[in-house]
Coordinates of C-alpha atoms in Angstrom, one line a residue:
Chain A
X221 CA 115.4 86.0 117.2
X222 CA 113.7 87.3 114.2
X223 CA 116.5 88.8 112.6
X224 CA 117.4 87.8 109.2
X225 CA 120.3 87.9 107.7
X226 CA 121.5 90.6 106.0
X227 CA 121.6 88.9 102.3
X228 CA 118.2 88.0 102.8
X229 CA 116.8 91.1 103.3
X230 CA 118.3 92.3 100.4
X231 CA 117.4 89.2 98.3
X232 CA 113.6 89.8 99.5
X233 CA 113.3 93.5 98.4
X234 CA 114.5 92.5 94.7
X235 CA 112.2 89.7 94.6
X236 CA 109.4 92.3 95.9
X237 CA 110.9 94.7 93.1
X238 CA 110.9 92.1 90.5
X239 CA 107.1 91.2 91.1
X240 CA 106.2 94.8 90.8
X241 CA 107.9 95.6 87.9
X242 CA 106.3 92.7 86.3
X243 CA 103.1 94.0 87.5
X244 CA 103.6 97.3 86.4
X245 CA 105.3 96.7 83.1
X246 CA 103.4 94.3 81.7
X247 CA 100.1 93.3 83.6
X248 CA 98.7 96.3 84.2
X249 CA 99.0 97.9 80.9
X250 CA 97.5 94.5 79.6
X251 CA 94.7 95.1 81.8
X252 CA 94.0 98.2 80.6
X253 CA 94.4 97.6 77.2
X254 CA 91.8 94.3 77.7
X255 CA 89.2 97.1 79.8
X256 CA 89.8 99.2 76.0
X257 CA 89.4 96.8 73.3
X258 CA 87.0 94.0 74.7
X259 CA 84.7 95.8 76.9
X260 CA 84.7 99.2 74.8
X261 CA 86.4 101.0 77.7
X262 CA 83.9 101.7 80.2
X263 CA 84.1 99.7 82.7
X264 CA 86.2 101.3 84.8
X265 CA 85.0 100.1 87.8
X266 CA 86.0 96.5 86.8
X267 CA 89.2 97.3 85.8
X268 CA 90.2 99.4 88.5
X269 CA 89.1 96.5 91.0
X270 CA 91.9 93.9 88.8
X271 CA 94.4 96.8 88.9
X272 CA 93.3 97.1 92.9
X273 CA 93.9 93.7 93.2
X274 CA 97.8 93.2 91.8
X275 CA 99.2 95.9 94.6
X276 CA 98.1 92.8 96.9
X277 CA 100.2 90.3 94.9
X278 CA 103.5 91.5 96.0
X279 CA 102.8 91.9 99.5
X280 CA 101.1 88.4 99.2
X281 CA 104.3 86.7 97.3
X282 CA 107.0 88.5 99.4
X283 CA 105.1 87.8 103.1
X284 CA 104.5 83.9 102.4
X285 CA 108.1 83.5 100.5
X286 CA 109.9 84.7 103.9
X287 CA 108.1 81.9 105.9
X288 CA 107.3 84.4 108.9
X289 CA 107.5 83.2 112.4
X290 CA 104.6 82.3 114.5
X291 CA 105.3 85.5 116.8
X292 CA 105.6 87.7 114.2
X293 CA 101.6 86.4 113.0
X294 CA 100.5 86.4 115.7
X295 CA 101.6 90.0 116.7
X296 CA 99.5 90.8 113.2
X297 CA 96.8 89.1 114.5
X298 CA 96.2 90.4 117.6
X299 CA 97.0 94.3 116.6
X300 CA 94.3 93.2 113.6
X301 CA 91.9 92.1 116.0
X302 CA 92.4 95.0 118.4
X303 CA 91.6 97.4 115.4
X304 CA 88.1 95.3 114.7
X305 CA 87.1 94.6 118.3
X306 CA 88.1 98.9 118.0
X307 CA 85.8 99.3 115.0
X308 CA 83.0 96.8 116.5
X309 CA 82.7 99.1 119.8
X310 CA 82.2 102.1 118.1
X311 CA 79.1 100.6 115.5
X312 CA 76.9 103.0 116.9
X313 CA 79.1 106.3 115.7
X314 CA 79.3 106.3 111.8
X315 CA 82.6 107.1 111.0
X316 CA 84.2 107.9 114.5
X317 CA 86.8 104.5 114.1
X318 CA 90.1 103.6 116.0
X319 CA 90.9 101.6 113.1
X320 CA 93.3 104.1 111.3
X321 CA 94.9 105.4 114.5
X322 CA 95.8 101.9 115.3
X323 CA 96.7 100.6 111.7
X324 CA 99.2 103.9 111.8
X325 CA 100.6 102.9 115.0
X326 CA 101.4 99.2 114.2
X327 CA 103.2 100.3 110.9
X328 CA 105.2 103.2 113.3
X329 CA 106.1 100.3 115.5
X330 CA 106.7 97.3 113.4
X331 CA 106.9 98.5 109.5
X332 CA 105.9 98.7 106.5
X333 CA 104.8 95.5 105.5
X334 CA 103.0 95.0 108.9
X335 CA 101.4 98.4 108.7
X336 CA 100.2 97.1 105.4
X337 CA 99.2 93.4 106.2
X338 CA 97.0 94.9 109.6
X339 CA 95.5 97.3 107.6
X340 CA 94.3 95.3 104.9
X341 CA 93.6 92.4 107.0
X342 CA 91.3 94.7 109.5
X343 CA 89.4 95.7 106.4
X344 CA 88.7 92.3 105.3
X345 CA 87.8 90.6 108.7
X346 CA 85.7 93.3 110.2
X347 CA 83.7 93.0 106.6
X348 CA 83.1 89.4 107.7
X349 CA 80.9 91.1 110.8
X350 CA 79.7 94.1 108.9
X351 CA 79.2 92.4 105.5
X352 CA 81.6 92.1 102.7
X353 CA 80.7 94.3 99.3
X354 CA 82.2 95.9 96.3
X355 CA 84.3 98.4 98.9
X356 CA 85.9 95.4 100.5
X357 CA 88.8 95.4 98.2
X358 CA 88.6 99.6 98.5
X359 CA 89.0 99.9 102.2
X360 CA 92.2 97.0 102.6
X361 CA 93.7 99.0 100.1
X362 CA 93.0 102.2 101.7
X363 CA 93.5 101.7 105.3
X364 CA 96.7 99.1 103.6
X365 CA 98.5 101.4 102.2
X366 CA 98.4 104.4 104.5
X367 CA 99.7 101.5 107.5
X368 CA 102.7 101.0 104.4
X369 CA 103.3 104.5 104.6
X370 CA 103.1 105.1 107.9
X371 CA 105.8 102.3 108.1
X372 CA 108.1 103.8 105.2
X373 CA 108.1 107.6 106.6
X374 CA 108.8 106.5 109.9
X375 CA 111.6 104.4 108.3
X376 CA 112.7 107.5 106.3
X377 CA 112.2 109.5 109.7
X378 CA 109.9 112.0 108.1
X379 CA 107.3 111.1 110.5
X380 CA 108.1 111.3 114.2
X381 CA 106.6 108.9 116.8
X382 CA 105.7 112.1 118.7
X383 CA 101.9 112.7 119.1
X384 CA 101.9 115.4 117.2
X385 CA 103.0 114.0 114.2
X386 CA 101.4 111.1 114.0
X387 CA 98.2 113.1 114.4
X388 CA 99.1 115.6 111.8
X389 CA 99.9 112.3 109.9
X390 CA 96.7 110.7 110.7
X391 CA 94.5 113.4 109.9
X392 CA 95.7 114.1 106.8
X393 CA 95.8 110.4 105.6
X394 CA 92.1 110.0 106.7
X395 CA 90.7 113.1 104.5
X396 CA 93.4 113.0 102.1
X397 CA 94.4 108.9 101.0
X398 CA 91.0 107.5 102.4
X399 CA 88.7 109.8 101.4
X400 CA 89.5 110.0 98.2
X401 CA 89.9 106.3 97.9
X402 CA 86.3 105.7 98.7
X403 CA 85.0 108.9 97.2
X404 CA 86.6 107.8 93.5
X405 CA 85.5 104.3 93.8
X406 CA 82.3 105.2 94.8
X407 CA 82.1 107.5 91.4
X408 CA 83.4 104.7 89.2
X409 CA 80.8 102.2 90.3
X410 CA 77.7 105.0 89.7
X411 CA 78.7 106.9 86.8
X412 CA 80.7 105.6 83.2
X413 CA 83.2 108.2 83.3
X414 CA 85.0 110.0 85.8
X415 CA 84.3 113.7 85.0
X416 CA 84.6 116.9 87.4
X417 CA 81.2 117.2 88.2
X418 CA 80.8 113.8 89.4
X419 CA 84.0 113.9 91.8
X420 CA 82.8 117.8 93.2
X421 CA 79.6 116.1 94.2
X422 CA 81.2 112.6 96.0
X423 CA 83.6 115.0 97.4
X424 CA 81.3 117.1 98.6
X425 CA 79.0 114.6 99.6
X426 CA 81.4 112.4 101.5
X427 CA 83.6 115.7 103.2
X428 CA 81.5 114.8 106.4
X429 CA 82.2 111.6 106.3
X430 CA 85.8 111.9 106.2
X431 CA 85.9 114.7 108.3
X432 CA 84.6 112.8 111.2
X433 CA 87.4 110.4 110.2
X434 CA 90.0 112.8 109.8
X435 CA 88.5 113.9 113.7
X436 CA 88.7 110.3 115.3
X437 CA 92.1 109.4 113.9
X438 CA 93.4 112.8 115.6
X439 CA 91.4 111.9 118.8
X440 CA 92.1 108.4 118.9
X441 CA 95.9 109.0 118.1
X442 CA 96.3 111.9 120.4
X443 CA 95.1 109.4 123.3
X444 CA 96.6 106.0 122.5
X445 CA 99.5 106.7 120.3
X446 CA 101.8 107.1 123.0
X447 CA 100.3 104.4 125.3
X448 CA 100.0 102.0 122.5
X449 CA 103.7 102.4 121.0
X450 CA 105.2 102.3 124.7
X451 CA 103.3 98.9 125.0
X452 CA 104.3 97.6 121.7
X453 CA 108.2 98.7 122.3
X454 CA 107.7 97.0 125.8
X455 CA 106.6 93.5 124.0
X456 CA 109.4 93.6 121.6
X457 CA 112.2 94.3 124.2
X458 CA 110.7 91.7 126.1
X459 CA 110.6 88.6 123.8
X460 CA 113.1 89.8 121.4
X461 CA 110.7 90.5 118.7
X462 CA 112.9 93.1 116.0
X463 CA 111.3 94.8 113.4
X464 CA 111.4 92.8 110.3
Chain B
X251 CA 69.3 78.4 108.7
X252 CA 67.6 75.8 105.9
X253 CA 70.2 73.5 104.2
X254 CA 71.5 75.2 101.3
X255 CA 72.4 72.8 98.5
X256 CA 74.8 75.0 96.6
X257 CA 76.4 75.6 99.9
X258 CA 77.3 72.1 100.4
X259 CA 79.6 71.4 97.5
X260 CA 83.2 71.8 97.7
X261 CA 84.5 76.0 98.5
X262 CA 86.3 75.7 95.3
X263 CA 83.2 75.4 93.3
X264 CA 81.4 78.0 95.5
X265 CA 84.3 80.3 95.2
X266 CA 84.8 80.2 91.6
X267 CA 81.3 80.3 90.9
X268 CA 80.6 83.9 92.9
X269 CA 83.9 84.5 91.0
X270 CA 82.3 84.2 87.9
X271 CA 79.1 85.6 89.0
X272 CA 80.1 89.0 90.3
X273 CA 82.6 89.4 87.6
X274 CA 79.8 89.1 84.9
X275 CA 77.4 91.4 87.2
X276 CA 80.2 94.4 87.2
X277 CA 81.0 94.0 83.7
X278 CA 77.6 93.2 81.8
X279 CA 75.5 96.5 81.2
X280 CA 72.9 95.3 78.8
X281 CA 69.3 95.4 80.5
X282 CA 68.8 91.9 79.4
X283 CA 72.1 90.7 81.2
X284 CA 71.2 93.1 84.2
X285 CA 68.0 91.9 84.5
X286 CA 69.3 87.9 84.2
X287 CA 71.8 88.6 87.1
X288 CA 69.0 90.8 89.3
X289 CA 66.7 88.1 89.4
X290 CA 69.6 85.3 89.7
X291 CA 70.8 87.5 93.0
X292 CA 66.8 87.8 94.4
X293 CA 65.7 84.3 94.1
X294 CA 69.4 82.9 95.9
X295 CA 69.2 85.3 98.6
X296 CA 65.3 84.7 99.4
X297 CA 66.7 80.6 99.1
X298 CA 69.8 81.5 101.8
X299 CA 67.4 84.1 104.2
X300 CA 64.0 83.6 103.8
X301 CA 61.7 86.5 104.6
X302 CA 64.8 88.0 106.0
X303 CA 66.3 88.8 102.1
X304 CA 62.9 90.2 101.1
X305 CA 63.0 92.5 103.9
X306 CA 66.3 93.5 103.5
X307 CA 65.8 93.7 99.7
X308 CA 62.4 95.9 99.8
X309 CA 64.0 98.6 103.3
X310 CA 67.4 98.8 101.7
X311 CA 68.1 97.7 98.0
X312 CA 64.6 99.6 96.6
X313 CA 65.8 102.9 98.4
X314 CA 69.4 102.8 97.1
X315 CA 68.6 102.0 93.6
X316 CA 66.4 104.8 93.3
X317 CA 69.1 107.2 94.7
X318 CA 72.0 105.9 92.7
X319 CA 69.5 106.0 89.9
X320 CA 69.0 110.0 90.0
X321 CA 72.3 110.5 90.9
X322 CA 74.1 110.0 87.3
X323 CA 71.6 111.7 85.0
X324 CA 72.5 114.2 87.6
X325 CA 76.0 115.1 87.2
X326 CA 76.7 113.2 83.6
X327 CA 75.3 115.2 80.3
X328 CA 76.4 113.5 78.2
X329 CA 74.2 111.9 75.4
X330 CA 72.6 112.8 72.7
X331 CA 68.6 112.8 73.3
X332 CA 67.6 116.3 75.1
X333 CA 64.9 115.2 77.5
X334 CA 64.4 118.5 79.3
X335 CA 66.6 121.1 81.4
X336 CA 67.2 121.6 85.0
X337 CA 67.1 124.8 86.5
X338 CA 70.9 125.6 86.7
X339 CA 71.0 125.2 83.2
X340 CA 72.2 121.9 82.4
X341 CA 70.5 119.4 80.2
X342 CA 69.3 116.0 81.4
X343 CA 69.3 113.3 78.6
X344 CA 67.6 109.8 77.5
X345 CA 71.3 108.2 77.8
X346 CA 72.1 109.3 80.9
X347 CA 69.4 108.0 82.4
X348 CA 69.1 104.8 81.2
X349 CA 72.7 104.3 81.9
X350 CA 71.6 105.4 85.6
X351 CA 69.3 103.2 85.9
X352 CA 71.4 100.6 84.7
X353 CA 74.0 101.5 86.8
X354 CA 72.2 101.4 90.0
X355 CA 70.5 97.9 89.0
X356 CA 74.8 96.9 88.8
X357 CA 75.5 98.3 92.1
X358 CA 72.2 96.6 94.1
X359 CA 72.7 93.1 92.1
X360 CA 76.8 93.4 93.3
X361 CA 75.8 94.4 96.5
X362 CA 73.1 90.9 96.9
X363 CA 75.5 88.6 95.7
X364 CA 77.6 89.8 97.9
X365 CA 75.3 89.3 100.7
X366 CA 74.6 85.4 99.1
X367 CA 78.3 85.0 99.3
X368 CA 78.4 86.4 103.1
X369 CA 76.2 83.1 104.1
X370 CA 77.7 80.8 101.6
X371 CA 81.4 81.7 102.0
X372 CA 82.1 81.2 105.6
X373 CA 85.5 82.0 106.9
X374 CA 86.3 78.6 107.3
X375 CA 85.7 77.8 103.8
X376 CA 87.7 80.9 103.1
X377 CA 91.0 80.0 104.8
X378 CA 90.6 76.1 104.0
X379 CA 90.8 77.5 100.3
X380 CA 93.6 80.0 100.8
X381 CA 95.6 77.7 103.4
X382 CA 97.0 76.1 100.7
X383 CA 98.4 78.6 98.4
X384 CA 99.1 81.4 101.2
X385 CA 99.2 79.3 104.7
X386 CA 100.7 82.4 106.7
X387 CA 98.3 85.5 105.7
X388 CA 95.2 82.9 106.1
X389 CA 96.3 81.6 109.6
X390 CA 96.7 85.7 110.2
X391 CA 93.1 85.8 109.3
X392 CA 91.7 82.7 111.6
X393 CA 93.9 83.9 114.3
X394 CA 92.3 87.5 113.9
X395 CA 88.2 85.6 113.8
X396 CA 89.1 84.3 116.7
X397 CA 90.6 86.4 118.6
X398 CA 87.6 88.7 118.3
X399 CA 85.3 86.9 120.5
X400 CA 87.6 86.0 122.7
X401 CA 88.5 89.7 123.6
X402 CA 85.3 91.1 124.2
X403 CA 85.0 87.8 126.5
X404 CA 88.3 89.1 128.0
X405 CA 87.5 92.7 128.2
X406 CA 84.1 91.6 130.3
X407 CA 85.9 89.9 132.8
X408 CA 88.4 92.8 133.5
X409 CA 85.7 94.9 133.7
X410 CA 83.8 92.7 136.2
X411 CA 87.4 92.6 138.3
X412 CA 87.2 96.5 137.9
X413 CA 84.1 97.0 139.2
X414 CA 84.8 95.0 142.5
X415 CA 87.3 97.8 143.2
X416 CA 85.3 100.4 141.8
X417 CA 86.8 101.5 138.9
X418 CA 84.7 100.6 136.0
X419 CA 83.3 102.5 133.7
X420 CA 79.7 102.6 135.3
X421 CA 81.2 103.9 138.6
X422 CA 82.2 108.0 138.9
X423 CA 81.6 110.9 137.4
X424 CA 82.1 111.2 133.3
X425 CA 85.8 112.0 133.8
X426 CA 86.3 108.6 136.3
X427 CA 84.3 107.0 134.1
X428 CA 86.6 107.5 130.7
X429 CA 89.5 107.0 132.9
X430 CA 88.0 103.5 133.9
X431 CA 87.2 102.7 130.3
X432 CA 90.7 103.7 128.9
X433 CA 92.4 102.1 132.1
X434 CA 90.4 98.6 130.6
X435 CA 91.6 99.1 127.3
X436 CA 94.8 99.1 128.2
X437 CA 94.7 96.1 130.6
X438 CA 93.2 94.2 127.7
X439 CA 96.3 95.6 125.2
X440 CA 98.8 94.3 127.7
X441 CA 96.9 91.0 127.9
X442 CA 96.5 90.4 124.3
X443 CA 100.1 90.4 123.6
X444 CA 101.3 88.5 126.7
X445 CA 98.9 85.5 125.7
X446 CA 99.6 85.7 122.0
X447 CA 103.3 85.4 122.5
X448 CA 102.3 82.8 124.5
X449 CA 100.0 81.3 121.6
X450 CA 103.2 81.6 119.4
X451 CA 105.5 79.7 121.9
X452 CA 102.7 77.4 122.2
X453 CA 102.5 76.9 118.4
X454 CA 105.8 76.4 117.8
X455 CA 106.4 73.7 120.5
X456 CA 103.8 71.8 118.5
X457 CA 105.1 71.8 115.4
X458 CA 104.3 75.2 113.4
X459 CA 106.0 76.1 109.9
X460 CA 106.4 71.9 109.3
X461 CA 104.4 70.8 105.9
X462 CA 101.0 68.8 105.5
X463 CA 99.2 70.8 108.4
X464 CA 95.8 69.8 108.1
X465 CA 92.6 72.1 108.7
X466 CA 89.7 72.3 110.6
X467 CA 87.2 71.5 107.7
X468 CA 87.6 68.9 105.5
X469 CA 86.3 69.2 102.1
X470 CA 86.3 66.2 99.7
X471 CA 86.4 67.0 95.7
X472 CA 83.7 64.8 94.6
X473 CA 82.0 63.6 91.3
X474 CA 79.3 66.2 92.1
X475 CA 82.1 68.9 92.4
X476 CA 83.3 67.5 89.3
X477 CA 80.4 67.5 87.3
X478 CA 78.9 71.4 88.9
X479 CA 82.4 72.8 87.7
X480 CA 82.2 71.2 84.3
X481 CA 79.1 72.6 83.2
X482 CA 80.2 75.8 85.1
X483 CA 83.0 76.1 82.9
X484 CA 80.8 75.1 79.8
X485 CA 78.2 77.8 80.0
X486 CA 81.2 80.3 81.6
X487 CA 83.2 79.7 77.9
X488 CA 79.5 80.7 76.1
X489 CA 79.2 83.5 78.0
X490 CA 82.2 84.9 78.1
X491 CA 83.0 84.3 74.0
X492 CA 79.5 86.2 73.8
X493 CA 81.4 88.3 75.7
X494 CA 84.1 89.2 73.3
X495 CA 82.3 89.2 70.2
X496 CA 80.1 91.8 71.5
X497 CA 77.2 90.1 71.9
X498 CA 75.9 91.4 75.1
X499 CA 77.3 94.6 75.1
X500 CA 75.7 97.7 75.0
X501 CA 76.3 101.0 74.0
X502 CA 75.0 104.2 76.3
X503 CA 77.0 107.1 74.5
X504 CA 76.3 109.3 72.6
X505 CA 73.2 107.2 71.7
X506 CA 72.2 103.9 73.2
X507 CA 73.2 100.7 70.6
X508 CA 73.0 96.9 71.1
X509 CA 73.3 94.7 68.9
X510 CA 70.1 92.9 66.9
X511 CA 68.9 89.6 67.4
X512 CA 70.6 86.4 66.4
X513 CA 71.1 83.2 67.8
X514 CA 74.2 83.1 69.1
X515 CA 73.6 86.1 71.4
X516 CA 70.4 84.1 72.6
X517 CA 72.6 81.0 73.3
X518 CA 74.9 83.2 75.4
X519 CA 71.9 84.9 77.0
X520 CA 70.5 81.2 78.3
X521 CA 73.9 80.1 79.0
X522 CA 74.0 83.4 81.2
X523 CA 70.4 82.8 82.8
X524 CA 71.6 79.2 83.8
X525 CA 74.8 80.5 85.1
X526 CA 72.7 83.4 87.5
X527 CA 70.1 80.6 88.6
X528 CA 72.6 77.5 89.1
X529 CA 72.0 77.5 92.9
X530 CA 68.6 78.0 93.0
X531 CA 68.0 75.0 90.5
X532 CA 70.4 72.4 92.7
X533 CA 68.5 73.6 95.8
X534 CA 64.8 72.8 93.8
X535 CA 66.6 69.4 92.2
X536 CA 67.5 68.6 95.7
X537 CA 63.8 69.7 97.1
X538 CA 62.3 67.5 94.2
X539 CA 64.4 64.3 95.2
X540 CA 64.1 64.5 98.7
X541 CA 60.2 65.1 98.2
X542 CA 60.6 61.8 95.3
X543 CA 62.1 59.4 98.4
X544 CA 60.5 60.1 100.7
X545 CA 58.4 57.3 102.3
X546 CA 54.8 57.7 101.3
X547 CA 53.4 55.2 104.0

């Protein structure tokens, strides 16, 4: 039912393309170039927020422009608020969050682009309960883009819908893409530079942190990957719902 | 919660102000600026929360300022005033510290606008502003608020149901019990799609994806509106020429610079001190005209 045809599909990635390559070719370096001459290049923080900001246009641009179906949003929906009714349960344990396992399986089971629009969309509504901040933007782009690439491997069939690669997968996007996500922009907003020193100690001072991550992901995926993905596959035989 | 006056006027102006607002706050670094925006930040969140902002202010802000103040003099050396030397060897310097200080005053003033624009920006104003430009990730995002409370309304019934059989996750020993708990989950999974499809079908038989679809709040852009955004954008074009002539900026390394008096920099700075305040002034113009007609008999 929500099958496009194929010259649509391939009309929407060059429009996708298109965006980004403006992005990327000319408003990004103008960005940076602003950041240099008019605020004497050291605000990184600022700068890297705009830059943060532009990787949402595409997704924004291409997602509206295909006019999605109301089964497909509210599929989104419901997997978004299953990852922050999943984040809200577990307020007491800092850190210990199903929200990666489950942004990593709705990108497995329904792509790229919904990886990214659940993951980015968790981060931004559960804010509304735990209070939005400077890291909003941080953590939808963090948790965003590892749902993208948990989409495109699958895709590219370097990741396997068995557990154990999705846990591998999960526990390395946790310490690896998350961590550092937070740990950098946490550095930009304290210090005017980003030098060694500064990186060692948010590094070392957030390993915990994203260890216990890393640890829930794995836990979390080990236990509902399988259960989760049968149920998903189950809903889209049933109503016809085809991977966009 | 008291009647905010700021919060009344249309989302636009509410968004564009916080816009404005927390853009200046990340990017201004001169004390004067900081210090503008700090007090801006305090006196609207004690206006929104009462004794709860001073609370919240004193227990969390004061402690994390202080941290995020050590921790750049820390771990940056770079400067040119030698204060003293720590014990592994590294010098700490005049710059670095100020520029600390400074930095963490940044972070804490972000981090209270942000909690202003928590009570001012409500979700609905949110997705009545972005319904327009991008209708299908917004009704993503009302669909997801929503759904929230309704699961954990859900997931207590099923439990309730689960414990009449005996399998919830208060009944058995630990192992039962996680078996109970995941065995709910997954009940609730199941449901949650069944019903949302539903939703969908539901949607669409009522006419989803057709133009003009109206929203939940209505906003009206009134003269008010009109007149807020003008002077908005009046003192926003001072402050942010002063911006790009230099006027407020500062200069931590090697040595700490800012620029000298002159009267232009103290037009931007009182175009800057009106922009930080604007709220709390409308809510005391409002105080003073409600306490002007009120009956005195």
């Amino acid at each position: 039912m929500l099958k496009q045809p194929e010259n649509v599909s391939r009309r929407r990635l060059g429009k996708r393309t298109l965006t980004a390559a403006l992005l990327i070719l000319i408003v990004i370096p103008a960005t940076i170039l602003m950041g240099v001459f008019f605020l004497d290049d050291r605000k990184y923080y600022f700068i890297s927020l705009l830059l943060l900001l532009y990787t949402f246009i595409p997704f924004a641009i291409v997602f509206e422009g295909r006019k999605p179906q109301a089964r497909e949003l509210v599929v989104i929906a419901v997997l978004t608020a299953i990852a922050v009714a999943g984040r809200s349960a577990f307020f007491m344990l800092p850190q210990f969050k199903p929200v990666l396992a489950i942004v990593i399986v709705a990108g497995v089971s329904f792509g790229a682009e919904a990886g990214f629009l659940v993951g980015a969309a968790t981060a931004l509504v559960s804010n509304f309960f735990f209070g939005q901040g400077p890291w909003t933007p941080w953590q939808m782009f963090g948790f965003g883009i590892i749902g993208f690439l948990a989409g495109a491997l699958f895709r590219k069939g370097w990741l396997k819908r068995s557990k154990w690669s999705l846990c591998l997968f999960g526990g390395a996007a946790a310490i690896v893409i998350y961590g550092s996500i937070m740990n950098v922009s946490s550095v930009l907003m304290v210090t005017p530079q980003l030098n060694l020193q500064a990186l060692t100690a948010a590094f070392a001072s957030g390993f915990w942190f994203d260890f216990v991550h890393a640890v829930a992901t794995v836990f979390f995926l080990f236990i509902l990957a399988r259960p989760m993905l049968e149920k998903l596959d189950r809903i889209k035989e049933k109503y016809g719902l085809l991977e966009p | 919660m008291r009647r905010d006056s700021f919060a009344g006027f249309h989302p636009f102006v509410n968004l564009a102000y916080f816009a404005l607002v927390i853009g200046c706050s990340m990017a201004f670094m001169h004390p004067l600026s900081l210090a503008i925006s700090l007090i801006g930040a305090l006196s609207y969140s004690v206006v929104l929360n009462g004794r709860k902002a001073i609370l919240f202010n004193l227990i969390y802000m004061l402690p994390l300022l202080l941290v995020l103040a050590a921790f750049n003099p820390l771990f940056n050396h770079a400067g040119a005033t030698i204060l003293f030397y720590l014990p592994n060897g590294n010098h700490v310097t005049k710059e670095s510290i100020v520029y600390g200080v400074a930095a963490a005053c940044m972070y804490v003033t972000v981090i209270i606008w942000f909690s202003c624009f928590n009570k001012v920006m409500t979700s609905d104003k949110l997705i009545y502003l972005f319904g327009k430009v991008m209708p299908a990730l917004s009704l993503i995002l009302s669909m997801t608020l929503r759904f929230v409370p309704r699961y954990r309304h859900q997931l207590s019934v099923i439990s309730q149901a689960q414990r009449c059989i005996g399998r919830d996750v208060t009944q058995g020993n630990f192992i039962q019990k996680a078996r109970g708990g995941l065995r709910m989950v997954s009940i609730l999974t199941t449901w949650a799609f069944e019903n949302a499809i539903e939703t969908a079908d539901s949607m669409k038989a009522r006419g989803y994806g057709l133009p003009k679809r109206t929203s939940f709040s209505i906003y009206r852009f009134d003269r008010r509106d009109i007149i807020v955004l003008a002077i908005l954008t009046a003192l926003a074009a001072v402050v942010l020429a002063g911006a790009a002539w230099g006027s407020n900026s500062i200069r931590f390394f090697p040595s700490i610079a800012v620029k000298g008096y002159s009267p232009f920099g103290a037009a931007v700075y009182g175009a800057y001190f009106i922009v930080c305040l604007l709220p709390v002034m409308l809510q005391l113009m409002e105080e003073v005209k409600w306490r002007f007609i009120e009956s005195k008999a």
